[in-house]
Coordinates of C-alpha atoms in Angstrom, one line a residue:
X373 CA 4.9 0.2 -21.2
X374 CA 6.1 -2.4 -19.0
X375 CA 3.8 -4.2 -16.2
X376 CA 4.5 -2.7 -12.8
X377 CA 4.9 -5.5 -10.4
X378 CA 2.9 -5.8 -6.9
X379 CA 3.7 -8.5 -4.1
X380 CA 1.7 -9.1 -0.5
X381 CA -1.3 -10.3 1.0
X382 CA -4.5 -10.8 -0.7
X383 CA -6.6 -11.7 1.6
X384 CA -10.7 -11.0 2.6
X385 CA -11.6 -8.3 5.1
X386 CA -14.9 -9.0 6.7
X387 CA -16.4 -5.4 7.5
X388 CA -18.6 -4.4 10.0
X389 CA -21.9 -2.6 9.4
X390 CA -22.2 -0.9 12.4
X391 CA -20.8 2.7 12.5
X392 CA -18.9 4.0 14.9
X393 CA -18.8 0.6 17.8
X394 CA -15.5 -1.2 16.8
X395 CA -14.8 -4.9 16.8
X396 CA -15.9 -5.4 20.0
X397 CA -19.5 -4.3 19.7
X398 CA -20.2 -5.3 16.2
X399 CA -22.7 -8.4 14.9
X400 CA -23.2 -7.9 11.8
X401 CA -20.0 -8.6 9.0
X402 CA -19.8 -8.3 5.1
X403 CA -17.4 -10.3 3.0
X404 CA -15.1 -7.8 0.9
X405 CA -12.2 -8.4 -1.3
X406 CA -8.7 -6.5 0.2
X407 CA -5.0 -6.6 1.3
X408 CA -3.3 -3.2 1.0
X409 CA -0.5 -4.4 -1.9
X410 CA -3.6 -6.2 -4.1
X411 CA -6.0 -3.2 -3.2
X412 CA -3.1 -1.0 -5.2
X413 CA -2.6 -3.5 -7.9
X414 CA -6.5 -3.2 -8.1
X415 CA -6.3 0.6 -7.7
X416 CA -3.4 0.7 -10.7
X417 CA -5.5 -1.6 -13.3
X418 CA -8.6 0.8 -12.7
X419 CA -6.0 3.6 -13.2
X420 CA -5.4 2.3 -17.1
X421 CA -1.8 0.6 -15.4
X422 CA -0.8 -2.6 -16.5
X423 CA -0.2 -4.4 -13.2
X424 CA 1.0 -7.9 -12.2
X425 CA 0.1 -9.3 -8.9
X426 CA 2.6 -11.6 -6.9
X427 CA 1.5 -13.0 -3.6
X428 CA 0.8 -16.9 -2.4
X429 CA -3.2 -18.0 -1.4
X430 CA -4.8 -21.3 0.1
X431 CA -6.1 -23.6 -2.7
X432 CA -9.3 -23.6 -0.5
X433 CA -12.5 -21.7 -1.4
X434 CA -11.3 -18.3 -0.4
X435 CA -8.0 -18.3 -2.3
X436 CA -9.7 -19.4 -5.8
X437 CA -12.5 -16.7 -5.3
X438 CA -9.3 -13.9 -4.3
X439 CA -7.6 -15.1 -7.3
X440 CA -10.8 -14.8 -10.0
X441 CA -11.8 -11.2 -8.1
X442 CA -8.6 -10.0 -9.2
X443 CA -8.8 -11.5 -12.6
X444 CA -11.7 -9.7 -12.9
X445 CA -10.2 -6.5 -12.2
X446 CA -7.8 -7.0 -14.9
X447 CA -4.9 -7.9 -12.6
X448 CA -2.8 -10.2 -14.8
X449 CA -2.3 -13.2 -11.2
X450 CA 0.1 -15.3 -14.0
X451 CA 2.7 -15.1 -10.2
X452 CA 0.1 -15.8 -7.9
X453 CA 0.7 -19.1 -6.2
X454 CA -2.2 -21.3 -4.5
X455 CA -0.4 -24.2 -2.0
X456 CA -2.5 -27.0 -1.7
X457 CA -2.0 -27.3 2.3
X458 CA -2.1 -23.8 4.0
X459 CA -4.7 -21.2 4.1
X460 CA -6.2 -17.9 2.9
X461 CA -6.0 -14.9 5.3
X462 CA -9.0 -13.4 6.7
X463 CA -9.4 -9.7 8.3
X464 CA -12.2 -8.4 10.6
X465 CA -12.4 -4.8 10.0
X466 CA -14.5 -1.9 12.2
X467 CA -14.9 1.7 12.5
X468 CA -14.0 3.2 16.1
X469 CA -16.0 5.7 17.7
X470 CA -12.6 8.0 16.6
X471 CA -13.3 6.7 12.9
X472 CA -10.2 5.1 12.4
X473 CA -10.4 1.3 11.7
X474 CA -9.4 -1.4 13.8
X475 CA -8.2 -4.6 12.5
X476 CA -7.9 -8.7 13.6
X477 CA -6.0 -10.5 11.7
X478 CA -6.9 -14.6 11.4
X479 CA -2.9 -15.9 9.8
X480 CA -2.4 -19.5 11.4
X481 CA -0.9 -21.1 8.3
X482 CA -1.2 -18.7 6.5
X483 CA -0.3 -18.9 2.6
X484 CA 0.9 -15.5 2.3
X485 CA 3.2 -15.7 4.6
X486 CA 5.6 -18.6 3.4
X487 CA 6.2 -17.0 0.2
X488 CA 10.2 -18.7 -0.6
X489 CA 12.8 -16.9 -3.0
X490 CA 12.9 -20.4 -4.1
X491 CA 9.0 -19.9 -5.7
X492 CA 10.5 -16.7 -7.2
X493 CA 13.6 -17.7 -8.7
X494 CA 12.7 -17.5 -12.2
X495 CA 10.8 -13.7 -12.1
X496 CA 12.5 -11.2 -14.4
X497 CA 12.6 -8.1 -12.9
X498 CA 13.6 -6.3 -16.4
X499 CA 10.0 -7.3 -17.1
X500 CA 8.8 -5.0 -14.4
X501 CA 8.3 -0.8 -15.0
X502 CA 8.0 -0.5 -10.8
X503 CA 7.9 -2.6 -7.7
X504 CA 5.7 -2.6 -5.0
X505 CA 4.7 -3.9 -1.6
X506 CA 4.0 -3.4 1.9
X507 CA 2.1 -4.0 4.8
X508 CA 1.7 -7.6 6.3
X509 CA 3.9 -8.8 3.7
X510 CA 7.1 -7.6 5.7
X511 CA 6.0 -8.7 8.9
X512 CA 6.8 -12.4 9.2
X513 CA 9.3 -14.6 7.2
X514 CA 9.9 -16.6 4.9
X515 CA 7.7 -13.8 2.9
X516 CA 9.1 -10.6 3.9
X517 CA 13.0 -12.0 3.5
X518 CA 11.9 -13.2 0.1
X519 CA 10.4 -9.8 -0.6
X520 CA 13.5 -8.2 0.7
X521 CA 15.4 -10.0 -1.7
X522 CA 13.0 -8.9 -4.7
X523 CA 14.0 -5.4 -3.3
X524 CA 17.2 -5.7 -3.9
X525 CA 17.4 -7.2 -7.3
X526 CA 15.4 -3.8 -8.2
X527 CA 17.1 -1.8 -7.0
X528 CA 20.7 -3.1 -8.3
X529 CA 18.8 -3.0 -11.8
X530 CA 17.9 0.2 -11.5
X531 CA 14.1 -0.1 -11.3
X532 CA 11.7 2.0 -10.0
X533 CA 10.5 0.4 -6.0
X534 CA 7.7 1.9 -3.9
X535 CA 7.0 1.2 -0.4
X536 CA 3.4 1.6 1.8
X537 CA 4.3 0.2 5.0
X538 CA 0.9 0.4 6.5
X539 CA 2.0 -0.6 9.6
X540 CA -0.6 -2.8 11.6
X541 CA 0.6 -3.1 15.7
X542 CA 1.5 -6.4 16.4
X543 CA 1.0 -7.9 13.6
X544 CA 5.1 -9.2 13.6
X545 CA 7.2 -12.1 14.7
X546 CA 9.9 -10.0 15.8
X547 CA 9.5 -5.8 16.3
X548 CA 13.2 -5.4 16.2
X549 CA 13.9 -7.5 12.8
X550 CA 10.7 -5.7 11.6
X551 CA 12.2 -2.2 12.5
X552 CA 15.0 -3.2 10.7
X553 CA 13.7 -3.9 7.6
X554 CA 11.5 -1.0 7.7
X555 CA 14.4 1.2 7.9
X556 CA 16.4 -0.3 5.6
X557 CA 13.6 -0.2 3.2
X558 CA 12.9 3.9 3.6
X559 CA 16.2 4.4 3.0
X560 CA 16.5 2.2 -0.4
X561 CA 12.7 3.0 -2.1
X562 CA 12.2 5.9 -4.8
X563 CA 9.0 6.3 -3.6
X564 CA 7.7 5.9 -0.1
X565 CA 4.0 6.6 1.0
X566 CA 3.2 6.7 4.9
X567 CA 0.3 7.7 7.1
X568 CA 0.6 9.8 10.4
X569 CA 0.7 6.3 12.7
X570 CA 3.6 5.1 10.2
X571 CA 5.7 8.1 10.6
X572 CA 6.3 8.4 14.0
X573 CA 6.6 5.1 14.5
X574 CA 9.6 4.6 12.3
X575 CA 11.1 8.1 13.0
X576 CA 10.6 7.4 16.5
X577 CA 9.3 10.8 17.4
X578 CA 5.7 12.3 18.2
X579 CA 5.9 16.0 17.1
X580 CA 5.1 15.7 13.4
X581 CA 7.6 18.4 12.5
X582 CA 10.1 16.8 14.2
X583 CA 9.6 13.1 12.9
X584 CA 9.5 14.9 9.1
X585 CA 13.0 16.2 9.1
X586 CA 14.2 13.1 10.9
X587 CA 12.6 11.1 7.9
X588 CA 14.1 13.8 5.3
X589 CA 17.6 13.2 6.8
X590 CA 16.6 9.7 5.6
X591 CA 15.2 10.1 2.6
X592 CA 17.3 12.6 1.3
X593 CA 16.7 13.3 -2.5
X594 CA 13.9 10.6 -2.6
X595 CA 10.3 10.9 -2.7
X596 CA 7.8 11.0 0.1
X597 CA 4.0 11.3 0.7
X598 CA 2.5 11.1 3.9
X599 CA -1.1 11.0 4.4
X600 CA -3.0 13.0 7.3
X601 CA -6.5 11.8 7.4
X602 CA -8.9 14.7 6.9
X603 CA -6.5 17.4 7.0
X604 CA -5.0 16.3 3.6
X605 CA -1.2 14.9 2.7
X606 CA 2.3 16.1 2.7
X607 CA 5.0 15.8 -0.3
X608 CA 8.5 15.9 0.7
X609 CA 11.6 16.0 -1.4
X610 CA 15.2 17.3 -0.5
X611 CA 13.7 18.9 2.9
X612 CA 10.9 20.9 1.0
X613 CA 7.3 19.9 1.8
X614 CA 4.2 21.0 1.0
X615 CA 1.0 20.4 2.2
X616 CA -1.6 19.6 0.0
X617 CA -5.3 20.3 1.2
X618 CA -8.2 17.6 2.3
X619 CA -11.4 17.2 0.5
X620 CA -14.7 17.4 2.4
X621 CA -16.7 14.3 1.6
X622 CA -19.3 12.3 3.4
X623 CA -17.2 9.5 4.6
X624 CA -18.7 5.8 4.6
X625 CA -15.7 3.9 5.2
X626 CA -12.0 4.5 5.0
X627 CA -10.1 1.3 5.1
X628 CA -9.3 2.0 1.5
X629 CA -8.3 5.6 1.3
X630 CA -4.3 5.0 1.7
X631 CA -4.4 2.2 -0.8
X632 CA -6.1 4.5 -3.4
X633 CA -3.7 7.0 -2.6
X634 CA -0.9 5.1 -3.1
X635 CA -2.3 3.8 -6.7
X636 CA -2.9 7.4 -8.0
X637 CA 0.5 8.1 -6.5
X638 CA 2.3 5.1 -8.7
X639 CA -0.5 5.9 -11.8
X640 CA 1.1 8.8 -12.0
X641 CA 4.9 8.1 -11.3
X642 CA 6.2 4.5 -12.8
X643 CA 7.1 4.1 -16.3
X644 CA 9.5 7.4 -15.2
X645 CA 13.7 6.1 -14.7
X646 CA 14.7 7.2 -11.2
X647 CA 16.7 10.5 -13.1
X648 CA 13.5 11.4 -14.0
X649 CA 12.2 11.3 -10.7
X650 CA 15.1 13.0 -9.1
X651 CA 14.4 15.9 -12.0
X652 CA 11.0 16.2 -10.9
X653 CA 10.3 19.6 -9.1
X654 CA 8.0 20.0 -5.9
X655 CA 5.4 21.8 -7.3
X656 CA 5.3 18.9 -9.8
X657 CA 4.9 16.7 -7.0
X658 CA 2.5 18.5 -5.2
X659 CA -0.1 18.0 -8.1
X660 CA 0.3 14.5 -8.5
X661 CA -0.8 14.6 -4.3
X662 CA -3.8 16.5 -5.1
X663 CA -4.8 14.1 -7.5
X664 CA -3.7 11.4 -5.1
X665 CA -5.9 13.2 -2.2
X666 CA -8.6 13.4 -5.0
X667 CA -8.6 9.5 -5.1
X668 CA -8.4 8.9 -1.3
X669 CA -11.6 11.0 -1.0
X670 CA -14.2 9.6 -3.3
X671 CA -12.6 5.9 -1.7
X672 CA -13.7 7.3 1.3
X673 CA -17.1 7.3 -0.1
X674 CA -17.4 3.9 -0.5
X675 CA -18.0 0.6 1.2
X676 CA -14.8 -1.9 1.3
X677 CA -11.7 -1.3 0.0
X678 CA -10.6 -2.6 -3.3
X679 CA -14.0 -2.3 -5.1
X680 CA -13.6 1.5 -3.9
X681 CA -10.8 2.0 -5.9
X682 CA -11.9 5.2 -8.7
X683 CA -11.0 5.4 -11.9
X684 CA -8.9 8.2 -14.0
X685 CA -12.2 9.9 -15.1
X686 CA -13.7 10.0 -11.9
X687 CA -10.5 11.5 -10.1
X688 CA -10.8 14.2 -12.9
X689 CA -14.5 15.0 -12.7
X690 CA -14.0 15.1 -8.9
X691 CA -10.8 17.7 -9.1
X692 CA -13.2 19.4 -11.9
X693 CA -16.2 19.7 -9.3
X694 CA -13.9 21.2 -6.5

């Protein structure tokens, strides 16, 4: 089966150990590997997936290491680009007193975003099964036009694309061009993944039932997950949703529950031609979120973000426990 094909930041979060107090009160950082598009390419190699990462790194200390971590994942980084004269990104990451994290983001000349259609010319997209991407990828150009771009070839080939905005406030050049592309991009992906803080953002609209039939009246036959935190996830397709249940785990750290989400999501999903997808019924659906919820859980369990990403046999053995 072909490789699927995901394109972002790479970057290194540096996690608070204190529960519970925030960026603001914290002292006391670890180094971690993470960047939502790598975390799923990560997420997809633990999965048994073939995955190719695409995404552009300082040739400075941090970039080399980010390149060999993901190497050593078995990401196949044959796309990944280090430029000799910008930097690596870096992330602070804390836990609220509402247990949601909360994110700085360190970007000044920042490789990942100056990734040029020019340093992508040459990538085959016939060579991909699915493509991927999200996040802080779309937020400032020339990376998120180039990405854009990528989109589009994809999609006039008919190839599988997925989409995980992950939306971090602030983190843009422009809201209004952001919004745009956003949009654009919900109505265009086969598969779309959002949280609660992603949907009404795009859909404009606080009442979650609302904001889902605003989003089904975008998404029309397509696909859509949305994540709820601890009161599980939602599947939509064609106006139908179901609601798929939560897991009660002791939670350590959830910075990278979405991402593992999202991989069992796309484990389960590329290699399929978008007919296929279409043809795929909502119960059918709902049990590829369970097993998605499944995944979100026991990374909830765990310290970091990409090293929390579980494999197949441990999503099974969970499900088999519950």
């Amino acid at each position: 089966m072909k490789s699927v094909l995901c394109a972002g930041e790479v970057l290194w979060d540096f996690q608070s150990r204190s529960c519970y107090e925030g960026l603001g009160k914290s002292s006391i950082f670890v180094k971690n590997p993470g960047g939502s598009p790598a975390n799923v390419a990560v997420g997809l190699s633990k999965l048994g997936v073939e995955v190719t990462f695409l995404g552009k790194v300082g040739k400075d200390t941090f970039g080399v290491a980010l390149v060999e971590t993901l190497q050593r994942f078995g990401v196949n980084t044959s796309r990944m680009i280090l430029a000799n004269d910008m930097k690596t990104t870096l992330a602070f990451v804390a836990i609220n007193e509402e247990g949601k994290p909360e994110y700085e983001f360190y970007r000044e000349n920042a490789a990942d975003t100056y990734l040029t259609i020019e340093e992508v010319k040459n990538l085959q997209v016939q060579d991909y099964s699915l493509f991927h991407t999200g996040s802080l990828a779309l937020t400032r150009d020339p990376t998120a036009s180039t990405l854009m771009k990528l989109y589009a070839r994809f999609h006039d080939e008919h190839i599988l694309t997925s989409l995980d905005p992950n939306i971090r406030q602030g983190s843009w050049d422009d809201e209004n061009r952001y919004m745009t592309r956003l949009k654009t991009l919900c109505r265009m992906v086969d598969i779309l993944k959002l949280n609660e803080a992603d949907l009404h953002y795009i859909t404009g609209e606080k009442e979650l039932e609302v904001a889902l039939e605003k989003l089904a009246d975008m998404r029309k036959e397509k696909i859509t997950f949305v994540t709820l935190g601890e009161k599980g996830s939602l599947v939509m397709k064609n106006h139908q949703i179901r609601q798929i249940k939560g897991f009660k785990v002791r939670v350590v750290d959830t910075t990278g529950c979405g991402d593992a989400y999202m991989a069992a999501v796309l484990a389960r999903l590329h290699g399929r031609s978008i007919l296929e997808l279409c043809e795929l019924r909502i119960d059918e659906l709902e049990e590829i979120a369970l097993f998605a919820s499944a995944a979100a859980s026991i990374a909830a369990t765990r310290l970091g973000a990409m090293g929390t990403m579980p494999t197949f046999r441990e999503i099974e053995e969970f499900l088999e426990r519950r």
